[in-house]
Short mmCIF file of C-alpha atoms in Angstrom, two decimals:
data_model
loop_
_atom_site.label_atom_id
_atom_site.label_comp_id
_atom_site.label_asym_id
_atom_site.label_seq_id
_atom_site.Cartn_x
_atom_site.Cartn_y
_atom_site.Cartn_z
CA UNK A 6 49.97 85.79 -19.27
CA UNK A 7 52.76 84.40 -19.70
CA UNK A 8 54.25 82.37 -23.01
CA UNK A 9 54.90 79.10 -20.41
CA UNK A 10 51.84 79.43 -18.65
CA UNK A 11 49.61 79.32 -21.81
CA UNK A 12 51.61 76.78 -23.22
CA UNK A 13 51.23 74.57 -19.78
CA UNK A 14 47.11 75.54 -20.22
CA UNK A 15 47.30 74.45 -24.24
CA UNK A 16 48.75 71.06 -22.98
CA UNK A 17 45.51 69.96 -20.77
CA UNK A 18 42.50 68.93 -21.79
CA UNK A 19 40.74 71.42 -19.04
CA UNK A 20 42.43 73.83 -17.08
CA UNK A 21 41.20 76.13 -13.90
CA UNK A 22 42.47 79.02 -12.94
CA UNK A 23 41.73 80.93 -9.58
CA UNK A 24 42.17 84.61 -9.90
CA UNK A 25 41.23 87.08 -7.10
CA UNK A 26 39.29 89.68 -7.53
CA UNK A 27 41.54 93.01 -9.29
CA UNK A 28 44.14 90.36 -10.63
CA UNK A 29 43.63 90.39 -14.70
CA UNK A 30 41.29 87.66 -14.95
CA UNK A 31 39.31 89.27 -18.28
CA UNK A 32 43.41 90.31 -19.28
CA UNK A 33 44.24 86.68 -18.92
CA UNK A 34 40.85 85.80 -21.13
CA UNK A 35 41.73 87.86 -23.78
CA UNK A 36 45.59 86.22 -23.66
CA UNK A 37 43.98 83.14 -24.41
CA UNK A 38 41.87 83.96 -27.07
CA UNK A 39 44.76 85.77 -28.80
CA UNK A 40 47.40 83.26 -28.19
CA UNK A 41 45.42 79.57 -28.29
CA UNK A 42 45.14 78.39 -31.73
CA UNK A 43 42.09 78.44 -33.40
CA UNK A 44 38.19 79.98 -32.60
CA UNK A 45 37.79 79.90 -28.99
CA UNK A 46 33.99 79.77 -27.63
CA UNK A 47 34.08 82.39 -24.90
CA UNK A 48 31.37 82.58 -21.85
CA UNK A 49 30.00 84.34 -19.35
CA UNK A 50 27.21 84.47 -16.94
CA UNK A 51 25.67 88.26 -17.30
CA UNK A 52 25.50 90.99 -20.80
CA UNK A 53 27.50 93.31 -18.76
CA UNK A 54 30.12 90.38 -18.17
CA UNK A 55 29.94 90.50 -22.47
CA UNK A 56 30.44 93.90 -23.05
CA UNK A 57 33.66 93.73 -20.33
CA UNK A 58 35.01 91.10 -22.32
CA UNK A 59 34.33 92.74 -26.06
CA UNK A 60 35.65 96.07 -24.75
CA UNK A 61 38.83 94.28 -23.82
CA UNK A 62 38.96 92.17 -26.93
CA UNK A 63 38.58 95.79 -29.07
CA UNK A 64 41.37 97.31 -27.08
CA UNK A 65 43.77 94.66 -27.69
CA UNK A 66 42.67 94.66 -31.28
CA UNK A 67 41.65 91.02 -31.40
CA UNK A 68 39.94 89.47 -34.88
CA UNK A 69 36.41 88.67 -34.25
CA UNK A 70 37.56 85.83 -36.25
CA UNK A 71 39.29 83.98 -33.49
CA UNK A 72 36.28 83.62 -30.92
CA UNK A 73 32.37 83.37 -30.22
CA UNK A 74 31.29 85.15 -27.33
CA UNK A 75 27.75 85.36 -25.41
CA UNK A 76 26.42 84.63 -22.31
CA UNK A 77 25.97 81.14 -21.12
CA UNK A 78 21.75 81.62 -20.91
CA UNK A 79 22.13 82.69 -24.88
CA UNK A 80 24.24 79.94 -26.18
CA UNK A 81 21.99 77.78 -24.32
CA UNK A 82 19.09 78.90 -26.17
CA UNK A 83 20.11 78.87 -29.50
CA UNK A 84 21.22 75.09 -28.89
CA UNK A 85 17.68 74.31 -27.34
CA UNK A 86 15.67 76.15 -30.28
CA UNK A 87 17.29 74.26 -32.51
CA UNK A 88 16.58 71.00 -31.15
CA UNK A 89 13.74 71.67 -28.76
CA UNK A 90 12.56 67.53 -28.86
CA UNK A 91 15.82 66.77 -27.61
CA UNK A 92 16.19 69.42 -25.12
CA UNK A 93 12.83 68.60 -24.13
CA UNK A 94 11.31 71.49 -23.96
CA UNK A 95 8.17 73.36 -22.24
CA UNK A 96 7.50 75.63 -24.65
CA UNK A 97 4.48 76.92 -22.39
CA UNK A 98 7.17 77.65 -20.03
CA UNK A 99 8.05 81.63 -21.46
CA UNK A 100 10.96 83.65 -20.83
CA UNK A 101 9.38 85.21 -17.85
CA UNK A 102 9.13 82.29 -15.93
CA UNK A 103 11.06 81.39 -13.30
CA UNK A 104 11.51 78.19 -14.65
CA UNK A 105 12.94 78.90 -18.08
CA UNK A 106 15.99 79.22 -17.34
CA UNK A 107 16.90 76.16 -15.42
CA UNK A 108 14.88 74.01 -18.00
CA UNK A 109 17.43 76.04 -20.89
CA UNK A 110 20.70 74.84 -18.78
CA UNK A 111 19.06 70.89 -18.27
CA UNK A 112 17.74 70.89 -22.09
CA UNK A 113 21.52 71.96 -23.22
CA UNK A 114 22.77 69.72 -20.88
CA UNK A 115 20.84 66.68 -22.70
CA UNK A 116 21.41 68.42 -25.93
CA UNK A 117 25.52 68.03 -25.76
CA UNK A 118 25.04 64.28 -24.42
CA UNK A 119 24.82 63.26 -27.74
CA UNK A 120 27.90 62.83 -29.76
CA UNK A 121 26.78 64.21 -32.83
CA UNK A 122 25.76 67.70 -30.76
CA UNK A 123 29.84 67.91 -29.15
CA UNK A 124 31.05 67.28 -32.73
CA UNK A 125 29.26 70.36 -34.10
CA UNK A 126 31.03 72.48 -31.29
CA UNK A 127 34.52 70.66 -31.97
CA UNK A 128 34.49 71.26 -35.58
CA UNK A 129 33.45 74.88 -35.02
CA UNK A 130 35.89 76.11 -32.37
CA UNK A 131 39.17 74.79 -30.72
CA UNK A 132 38.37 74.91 -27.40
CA UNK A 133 35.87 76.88 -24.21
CA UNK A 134 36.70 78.97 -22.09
CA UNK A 135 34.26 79.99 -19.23
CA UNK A 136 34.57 83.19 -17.10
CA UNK A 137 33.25 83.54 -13.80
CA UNK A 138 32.95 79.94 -12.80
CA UNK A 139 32.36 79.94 -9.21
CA UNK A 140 28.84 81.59 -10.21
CA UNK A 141 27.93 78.20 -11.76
CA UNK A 142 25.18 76.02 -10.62
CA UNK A 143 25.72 72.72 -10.80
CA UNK A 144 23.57 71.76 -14.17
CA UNK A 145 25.84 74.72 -15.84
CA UNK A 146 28.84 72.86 -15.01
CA UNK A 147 27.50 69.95 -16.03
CA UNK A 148 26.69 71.32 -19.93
CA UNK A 149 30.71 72.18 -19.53
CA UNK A 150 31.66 68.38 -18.18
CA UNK A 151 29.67 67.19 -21.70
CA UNK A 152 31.20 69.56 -23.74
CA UNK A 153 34.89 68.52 -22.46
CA UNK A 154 34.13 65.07 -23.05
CA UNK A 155 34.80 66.10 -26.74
CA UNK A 156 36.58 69.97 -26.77
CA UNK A 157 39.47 71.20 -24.22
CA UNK A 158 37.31 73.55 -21.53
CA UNK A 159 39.40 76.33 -19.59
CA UNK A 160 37.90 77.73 -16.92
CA UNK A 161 38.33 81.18 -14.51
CA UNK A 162 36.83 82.64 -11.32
CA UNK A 163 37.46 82.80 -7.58
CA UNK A 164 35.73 80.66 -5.12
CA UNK A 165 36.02 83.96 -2.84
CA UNK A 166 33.54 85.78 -4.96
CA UNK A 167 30.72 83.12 -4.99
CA UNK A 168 27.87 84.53 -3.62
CA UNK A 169 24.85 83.24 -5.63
CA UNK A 170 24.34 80.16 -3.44
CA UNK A 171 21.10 81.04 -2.16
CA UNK A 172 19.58 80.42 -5.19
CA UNK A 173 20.84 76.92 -6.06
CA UNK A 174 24.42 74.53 -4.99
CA UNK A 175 26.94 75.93 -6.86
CA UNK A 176 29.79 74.51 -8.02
CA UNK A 177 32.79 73.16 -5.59
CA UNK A 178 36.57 74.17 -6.63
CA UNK A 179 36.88 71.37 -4.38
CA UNK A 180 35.78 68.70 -6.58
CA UNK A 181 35.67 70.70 -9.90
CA UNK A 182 37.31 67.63 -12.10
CA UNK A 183 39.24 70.41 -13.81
CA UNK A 184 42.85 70.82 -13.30
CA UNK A 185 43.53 73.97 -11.29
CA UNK A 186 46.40 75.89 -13.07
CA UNK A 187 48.62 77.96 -10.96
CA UNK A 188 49.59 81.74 -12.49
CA UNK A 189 51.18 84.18 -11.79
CA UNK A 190 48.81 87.50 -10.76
CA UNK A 191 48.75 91.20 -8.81
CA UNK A 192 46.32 93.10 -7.87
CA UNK A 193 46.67 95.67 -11.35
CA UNK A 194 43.23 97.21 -10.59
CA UNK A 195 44.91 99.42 -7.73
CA UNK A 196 48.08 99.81 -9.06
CA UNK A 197 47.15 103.42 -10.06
CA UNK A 198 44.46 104.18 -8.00
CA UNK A 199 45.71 103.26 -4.65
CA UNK A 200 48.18 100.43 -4.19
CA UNK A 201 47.34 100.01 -0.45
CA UNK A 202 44.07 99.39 -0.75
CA UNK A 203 45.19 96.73 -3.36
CA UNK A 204 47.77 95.12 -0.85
CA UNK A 205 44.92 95.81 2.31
CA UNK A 206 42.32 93.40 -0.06
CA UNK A 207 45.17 91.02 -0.54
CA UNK A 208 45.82 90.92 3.17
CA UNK A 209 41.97 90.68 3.40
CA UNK A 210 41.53 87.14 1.31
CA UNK A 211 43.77 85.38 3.07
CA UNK A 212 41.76 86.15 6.50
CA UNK A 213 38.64 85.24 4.64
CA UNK A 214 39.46 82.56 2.74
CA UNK A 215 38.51 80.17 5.97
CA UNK A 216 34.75 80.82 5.33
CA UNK A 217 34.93 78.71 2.45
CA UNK A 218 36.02 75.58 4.42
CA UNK A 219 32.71 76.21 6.46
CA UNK A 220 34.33 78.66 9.26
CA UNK A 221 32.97 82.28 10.59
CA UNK A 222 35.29 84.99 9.96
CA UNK A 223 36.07 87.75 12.53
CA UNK A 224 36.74 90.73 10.24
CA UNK A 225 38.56 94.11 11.55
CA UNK A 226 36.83 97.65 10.97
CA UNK A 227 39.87 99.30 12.77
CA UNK A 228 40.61 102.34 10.18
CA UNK A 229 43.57 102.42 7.92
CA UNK A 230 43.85 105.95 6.73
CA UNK A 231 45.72 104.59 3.33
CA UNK A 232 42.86 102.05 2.34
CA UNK A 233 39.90 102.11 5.20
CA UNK A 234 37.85 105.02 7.05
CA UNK A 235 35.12 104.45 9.37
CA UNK A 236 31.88 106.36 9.91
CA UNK A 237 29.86 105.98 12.93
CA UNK A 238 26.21 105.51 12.71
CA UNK A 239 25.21 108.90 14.69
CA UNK A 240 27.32 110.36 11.06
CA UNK A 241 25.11 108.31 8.54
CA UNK A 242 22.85 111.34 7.32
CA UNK A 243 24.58 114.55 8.46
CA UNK A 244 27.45 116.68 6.19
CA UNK A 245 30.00 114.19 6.76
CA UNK A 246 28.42 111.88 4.58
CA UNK A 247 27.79 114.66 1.62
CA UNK A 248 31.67 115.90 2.29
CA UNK A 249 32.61 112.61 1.81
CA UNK A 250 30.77 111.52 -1.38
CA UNK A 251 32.18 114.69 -3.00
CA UNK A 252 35.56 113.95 -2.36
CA UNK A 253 34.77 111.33 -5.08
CA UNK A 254 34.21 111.26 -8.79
CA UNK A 255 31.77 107.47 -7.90
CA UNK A 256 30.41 106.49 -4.74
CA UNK A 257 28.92 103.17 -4.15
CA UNK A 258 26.63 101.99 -1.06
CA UNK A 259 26.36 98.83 0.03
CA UNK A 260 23.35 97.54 2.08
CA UNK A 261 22.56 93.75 3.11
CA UNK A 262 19.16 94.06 1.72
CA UNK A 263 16.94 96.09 -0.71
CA UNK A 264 15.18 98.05 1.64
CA UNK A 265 17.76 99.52 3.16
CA UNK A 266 19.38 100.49 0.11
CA UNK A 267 15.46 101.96 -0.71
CA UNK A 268 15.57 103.92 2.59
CA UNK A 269 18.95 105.24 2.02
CA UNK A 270 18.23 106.59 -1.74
CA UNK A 271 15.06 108.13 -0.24
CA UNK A 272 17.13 109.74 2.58
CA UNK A 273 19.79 111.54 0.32
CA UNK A 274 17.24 112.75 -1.88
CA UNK A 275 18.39 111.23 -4.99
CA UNK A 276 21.90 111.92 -4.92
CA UNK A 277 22.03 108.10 -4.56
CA UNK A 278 20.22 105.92 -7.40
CA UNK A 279 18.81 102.62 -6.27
CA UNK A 280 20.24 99.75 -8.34
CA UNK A 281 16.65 97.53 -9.19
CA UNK A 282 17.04 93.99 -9.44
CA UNK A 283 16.77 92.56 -13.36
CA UNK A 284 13.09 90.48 -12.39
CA UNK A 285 11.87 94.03 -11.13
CA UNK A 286 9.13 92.56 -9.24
CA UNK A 287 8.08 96.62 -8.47
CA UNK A 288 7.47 97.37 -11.89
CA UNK A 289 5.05 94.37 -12.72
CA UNK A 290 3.14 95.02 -9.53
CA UNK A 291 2.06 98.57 -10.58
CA UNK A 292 1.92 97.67 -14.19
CA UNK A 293 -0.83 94.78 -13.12
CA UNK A 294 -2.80 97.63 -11.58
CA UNK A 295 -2.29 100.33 -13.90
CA UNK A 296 -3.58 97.93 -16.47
CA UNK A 297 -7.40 98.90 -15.95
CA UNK A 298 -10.12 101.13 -17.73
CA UNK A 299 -11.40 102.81 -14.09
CA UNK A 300 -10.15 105.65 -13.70
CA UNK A 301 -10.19 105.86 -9.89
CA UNK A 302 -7.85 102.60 -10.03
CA UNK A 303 -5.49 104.07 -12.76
CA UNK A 304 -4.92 107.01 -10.68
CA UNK A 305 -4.05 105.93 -7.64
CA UNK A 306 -2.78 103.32 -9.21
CA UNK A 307 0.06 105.87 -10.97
CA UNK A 308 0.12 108.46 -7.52
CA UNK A 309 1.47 104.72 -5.36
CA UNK A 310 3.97 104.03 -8.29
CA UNK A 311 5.51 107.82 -7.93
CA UNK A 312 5.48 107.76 -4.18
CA UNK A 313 7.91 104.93 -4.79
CA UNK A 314 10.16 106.36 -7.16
CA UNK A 315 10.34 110.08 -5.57
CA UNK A 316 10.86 112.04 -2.45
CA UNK A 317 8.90 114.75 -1.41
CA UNK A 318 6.12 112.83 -2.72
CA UNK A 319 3.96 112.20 0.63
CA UNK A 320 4.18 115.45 1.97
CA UNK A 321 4.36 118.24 -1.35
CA UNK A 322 1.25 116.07 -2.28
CA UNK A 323 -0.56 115.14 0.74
CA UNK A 324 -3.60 116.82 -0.07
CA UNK A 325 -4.15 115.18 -3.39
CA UNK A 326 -3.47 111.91 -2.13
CA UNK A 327 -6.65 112.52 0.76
CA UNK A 328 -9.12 113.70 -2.84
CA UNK A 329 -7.30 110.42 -4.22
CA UNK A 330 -7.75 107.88 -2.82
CA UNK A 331 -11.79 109.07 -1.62
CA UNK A 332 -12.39 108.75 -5.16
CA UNK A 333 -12.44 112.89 -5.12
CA UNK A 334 -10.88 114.57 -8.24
CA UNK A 335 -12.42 118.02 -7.79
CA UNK A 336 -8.93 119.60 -6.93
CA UNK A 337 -10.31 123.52 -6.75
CA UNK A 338 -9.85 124.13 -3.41
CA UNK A 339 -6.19 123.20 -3.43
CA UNK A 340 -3.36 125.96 -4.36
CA UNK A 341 -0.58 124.07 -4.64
CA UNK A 342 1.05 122.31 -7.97
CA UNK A 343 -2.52 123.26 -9.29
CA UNK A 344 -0.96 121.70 -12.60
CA UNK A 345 -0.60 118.13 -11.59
CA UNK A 346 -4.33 118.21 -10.39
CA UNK A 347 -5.16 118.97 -13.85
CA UNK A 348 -3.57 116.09 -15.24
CA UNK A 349 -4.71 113.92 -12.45
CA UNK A 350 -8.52 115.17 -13.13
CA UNK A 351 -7.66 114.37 -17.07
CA UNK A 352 -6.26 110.19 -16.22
CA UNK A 353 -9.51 110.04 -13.74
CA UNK A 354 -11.86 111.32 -17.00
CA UNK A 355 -9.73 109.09 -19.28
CA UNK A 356 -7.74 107.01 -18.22
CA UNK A 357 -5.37 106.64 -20.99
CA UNK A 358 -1.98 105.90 -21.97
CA UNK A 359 -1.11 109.47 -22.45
CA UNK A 360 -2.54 110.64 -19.50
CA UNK A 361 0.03 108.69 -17.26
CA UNK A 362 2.65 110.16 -19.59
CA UNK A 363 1.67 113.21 -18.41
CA UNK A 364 1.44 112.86 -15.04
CA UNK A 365 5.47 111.03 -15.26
CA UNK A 366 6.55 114.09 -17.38
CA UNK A 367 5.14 116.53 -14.70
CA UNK A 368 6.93 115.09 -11.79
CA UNK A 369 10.21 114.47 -13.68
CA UNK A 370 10.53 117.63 -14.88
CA UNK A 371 9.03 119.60 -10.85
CA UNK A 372 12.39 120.32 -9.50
CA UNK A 373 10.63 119.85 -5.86
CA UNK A 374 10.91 115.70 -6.15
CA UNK A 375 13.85 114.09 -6.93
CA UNK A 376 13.18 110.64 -8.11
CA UNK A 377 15.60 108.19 -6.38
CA UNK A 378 14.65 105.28 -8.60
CA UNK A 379 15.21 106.31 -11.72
CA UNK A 380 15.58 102.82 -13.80
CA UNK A 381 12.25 102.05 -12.15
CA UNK A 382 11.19 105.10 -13.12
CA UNK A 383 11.91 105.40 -16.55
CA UNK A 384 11.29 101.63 -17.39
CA UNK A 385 7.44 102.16 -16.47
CA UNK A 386 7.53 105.05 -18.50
CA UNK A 387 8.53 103.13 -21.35
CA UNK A 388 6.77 100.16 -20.59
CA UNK A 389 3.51 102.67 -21.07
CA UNK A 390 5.02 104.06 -24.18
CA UNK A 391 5.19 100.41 -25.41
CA UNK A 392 2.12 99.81 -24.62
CA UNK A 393 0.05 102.92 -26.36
CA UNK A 394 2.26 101.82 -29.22
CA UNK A 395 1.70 98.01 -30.13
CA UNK A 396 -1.82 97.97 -28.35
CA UNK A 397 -0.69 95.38 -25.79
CA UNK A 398 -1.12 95.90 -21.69
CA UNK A 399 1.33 97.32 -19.93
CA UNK A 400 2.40 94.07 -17.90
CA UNK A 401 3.43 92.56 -20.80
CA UNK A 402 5.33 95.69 -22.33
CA UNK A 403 7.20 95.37 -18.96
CA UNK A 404 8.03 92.06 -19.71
CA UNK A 405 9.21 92.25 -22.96
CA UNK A 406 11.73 95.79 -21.95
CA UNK A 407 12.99 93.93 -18.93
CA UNK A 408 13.23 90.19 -20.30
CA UNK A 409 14.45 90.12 -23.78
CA UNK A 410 17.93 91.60 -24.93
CA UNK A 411 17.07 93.53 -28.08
CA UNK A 412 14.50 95.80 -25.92
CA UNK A 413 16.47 96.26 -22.78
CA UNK A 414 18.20 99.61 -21.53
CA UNK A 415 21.19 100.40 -19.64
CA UNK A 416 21.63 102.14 -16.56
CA UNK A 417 25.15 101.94 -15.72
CA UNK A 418 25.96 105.38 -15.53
CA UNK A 419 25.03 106.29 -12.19
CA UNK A 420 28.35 108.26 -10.52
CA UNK A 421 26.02 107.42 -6.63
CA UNK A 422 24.43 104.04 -6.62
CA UNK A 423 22.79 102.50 -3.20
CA UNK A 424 22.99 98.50 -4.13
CA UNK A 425 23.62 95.18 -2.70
CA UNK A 426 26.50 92.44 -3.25
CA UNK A 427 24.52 90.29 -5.38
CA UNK A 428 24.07 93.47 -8.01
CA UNK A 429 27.07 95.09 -7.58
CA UNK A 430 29.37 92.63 -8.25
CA UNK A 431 31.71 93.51 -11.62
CA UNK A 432 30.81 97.27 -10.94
CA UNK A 433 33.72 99.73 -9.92
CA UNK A 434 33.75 103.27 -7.86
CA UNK A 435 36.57 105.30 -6.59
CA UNK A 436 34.90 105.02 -2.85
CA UNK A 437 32.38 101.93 -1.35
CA UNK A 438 30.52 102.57 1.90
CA UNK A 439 29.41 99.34 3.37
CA UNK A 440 26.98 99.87 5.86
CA UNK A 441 27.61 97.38 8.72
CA UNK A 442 25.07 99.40 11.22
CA UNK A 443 22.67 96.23 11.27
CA UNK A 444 25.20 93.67 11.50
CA UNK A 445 25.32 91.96 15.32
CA UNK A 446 21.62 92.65 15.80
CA UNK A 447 20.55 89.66 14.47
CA UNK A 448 22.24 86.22 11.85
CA UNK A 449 19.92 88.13 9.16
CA UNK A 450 21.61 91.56 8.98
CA UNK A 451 25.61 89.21 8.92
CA UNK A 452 27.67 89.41 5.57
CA UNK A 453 28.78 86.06 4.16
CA UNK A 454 32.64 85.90 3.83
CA UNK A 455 31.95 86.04 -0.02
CA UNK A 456 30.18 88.99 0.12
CA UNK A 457 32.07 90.71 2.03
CA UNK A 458 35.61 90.44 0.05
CA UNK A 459 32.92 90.96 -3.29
CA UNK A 460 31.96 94.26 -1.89
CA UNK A 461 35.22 95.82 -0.51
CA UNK A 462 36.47 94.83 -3.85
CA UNK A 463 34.56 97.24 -5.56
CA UNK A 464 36.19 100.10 -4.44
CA UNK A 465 39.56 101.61 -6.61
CA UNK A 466 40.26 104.40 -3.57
CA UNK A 467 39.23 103.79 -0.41
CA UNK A 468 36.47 101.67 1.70
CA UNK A 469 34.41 103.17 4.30
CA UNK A 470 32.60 101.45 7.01
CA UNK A 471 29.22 102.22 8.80
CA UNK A 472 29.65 100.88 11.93
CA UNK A 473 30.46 101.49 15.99
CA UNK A 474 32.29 98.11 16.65
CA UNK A 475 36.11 97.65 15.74
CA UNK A 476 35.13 94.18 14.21
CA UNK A 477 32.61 92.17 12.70
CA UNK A 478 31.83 88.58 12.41
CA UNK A 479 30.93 87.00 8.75
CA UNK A 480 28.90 84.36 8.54
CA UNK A 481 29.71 81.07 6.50
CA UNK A 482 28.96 80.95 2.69
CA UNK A 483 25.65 79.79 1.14
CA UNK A 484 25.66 77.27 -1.35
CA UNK A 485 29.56 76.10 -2.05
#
């Protein structure tokens, strides 16, 4: 940023600044925190959106000295733990719960009412600065109105990529009661990869900025060979497709909803991973029923958890799943994979936690199946291994790996990943496929004008659409 511009943000008392997506908003974080005086308080929404900002902060060789940063939920928590009376807190409300964390954002919210709470935060840092704003509901923004009653509060984000309104209201840039700071930006993400792509996206936001004032958006599919391609529907599954993705070191599909992304993953065999949602609803629903001493339960249990996590499932084992689920486990009559029958013979006699080991580490390592969910895969593998371990069920081992922080894994590393807006948002790829074959058939399959700019954003090289029409129509934003 520049020396005037942070000098114009030092002068206010709160400061907004709107910058698209690609433009050095997490640069223009890390100016601040180097440049404003004093320890800044630094949020975001999501641990991914943490390690993008400490990354940055070790590149540029910033002292962990001159900021705090965590995620919004966190800081929340450690406020309300502290004073849980005057946060008012549930505690038979747990982590789990759907509930918890809106009753963490109201209790901070009455936490930093008081005086004496805002003076702890102004004699520890000089200011707060909150990234991502737009994804803000309106009791976070309200914890960030209390705190600037006391502490300058800076804000960044892009009304454009707000597309968590289904959930709750978010916040208006409207009405924000912060004043919106204008700075100078350009779209550096493509500036290497493929600067007309960056200038197409720029084009782009201006014809989609209407949506936010409540207006559908007609949006062009018409190819640009520099920035966007087009594949018809009839070309979804044949070579084209695999030609395509391996003209690219990251591929990225984007579906309006799960299942589709599910079906797609299926259909390529695993060369695309399914990206799971963080609540992995899937995982607790199998864990519930693998959590049982009948054998006969446990092991069809385990064969319906692999037929959702692998292809080739259905038919390579069709004639297990007939012995199966009759309650027959005398497998001698069938030839094939006579290996797996074994182990399925050993979970029926007893049903243990090593037995579904077994039968996980026999299909992972069959070359035949090719296991298209593998963080769904892998996290009931350790939720069982948890399990064995401490002596707890395995529903509540999959609670504790998914829910808190210290146990959790990473799968960001997948080079094909079939996901949605909502998840994909912060990710990058050389290519993004947006599959638009679904959209005109009914309001349910339409892309917001949010999610729309949120996914072609993701891609650094080039954007492909799956669609037959030279134009679609996005419908208006939920929630802003």
């Amino acid at each position: 940023m520049k020396t005037e511009e942070i000098a114009l943000i030092q002068s206010k008392h709160n400061a907004a600044i709107i910058a698209p997506a690609g433009h050095g908003k997490t640069e223009m974080i890390t100016d601040l925190v180097d440049k404003l005086p004093g320890k800044k308080l630094v949020l975001t929404h999501t641990n991914a959106g943490v390690d993008a900002l400490q990354n940055r902060m070790r590149r540029k060789n910033i002292a962990k000295e001159k900021y705090y940063l965590s995620t919004i939920a966190s800081f929340c928590m450690k406020w309300c733990e502290a004073y849980p009376e005057t946060a008012e807190i549930n505690t038979a409300i747990k982590m789990t719960d759907s509930r918890f964390y809106p009753m963490i954002h109201a209790g901070a919210v009455k936490i930093f009412r008081n005086e004496w709470a805002r003076s702890v935060i102004e004699t520890t840092y000089s200011c707060v600065i909150v990234d991502e704003y737009q994804d803000c509901v309106l009791v976070q923004h309200q914890i960030f109105v209390e705190l600037n009653k006391t502490i300058p509060v800076y804000i960044l984000g892009d009304p454009l990529q707000a597309i968590f309104g289904f959930k709750e209201k978010l916040v208006s840039w409207k009405n924000i009661c912060f004043d919106v700071i204008p700075v100078e930006h350009y779209p550096w993400r493509w500036k290497k990869t493929n600067p007309a792509l960056g200038q197409y996206l720029d084009e782009v936001r201006e014809q989609l900025l209407p949506g936010l004032d409540g207006q559908k958006v007609r949006l062009s599919t018409v190819p640009d060979q520099d920035a966007v391609h087009r594949i018809s529907t009839s070309e979804l599954h044949d070579n084209r497709l695999y030609r395509l993705v391996n003209q690219y070191e990251s591929v990225l599909y984007i579906a309006k909803w799960e299942l589709d992304t599910i079906a797609f993953s299926k259909s390529t065999g695993g060369l695309f991973q399914h990206d799971e949602k963080q609540n992995l609803e899937t995982l607790y629903k199998h864990t519930q029923m693998l959590d049982t001493d009948d054998g006969y339960e446990m092991a069809n249990a385990i064969f319906d958890f692999i037929g959702e996590c692998a292809s080739g499932i259905a038919t390579e084992l069709k004639s297990y799943e007939r012995h199966i689920k009759n309650g027959d486990f005398d497998f001698h009559r069938i030839s094939k994979y006579p290996e797996f029958g074994t182990k399925m013979q050993s979970l029926y006699n007893y049903h243990g936690h090593n037995e579904l080991i077994a039968v996980l580490d026999w299909i992972k390592k069959e070359p035949v199946f090719r296991v298209y969910r593998r963080e769904l895969f892998t996290e009931m593998y350790r939720s069982i291994r948890r399990a064995r371990d401490l002596n707890i069920p395995i529903t509540q081992a999959a609670q504790e790996i998914r829910m808190i922080p210290g146990n959790q894994s990473k799968y960001a590393g997948f080079s094909r990943l079939a996901s949605r807006t909502l998840l994909s948002k912060g990710l990058e790829f050389d290519c993004v496929i947006i599959d638009l074959s679904k959209v005109g058939q009914n309001a349910y399959n339409s892309y917001s004008s949010t999610e729309m700019y949120v996914a072609m954003t993701r891609a650094m090289k080039a954007i492909y659409f799956i669609t037959d029409q030279d134009s679609v129509v996005l419908s208006v934003p939920q929630g802003i």
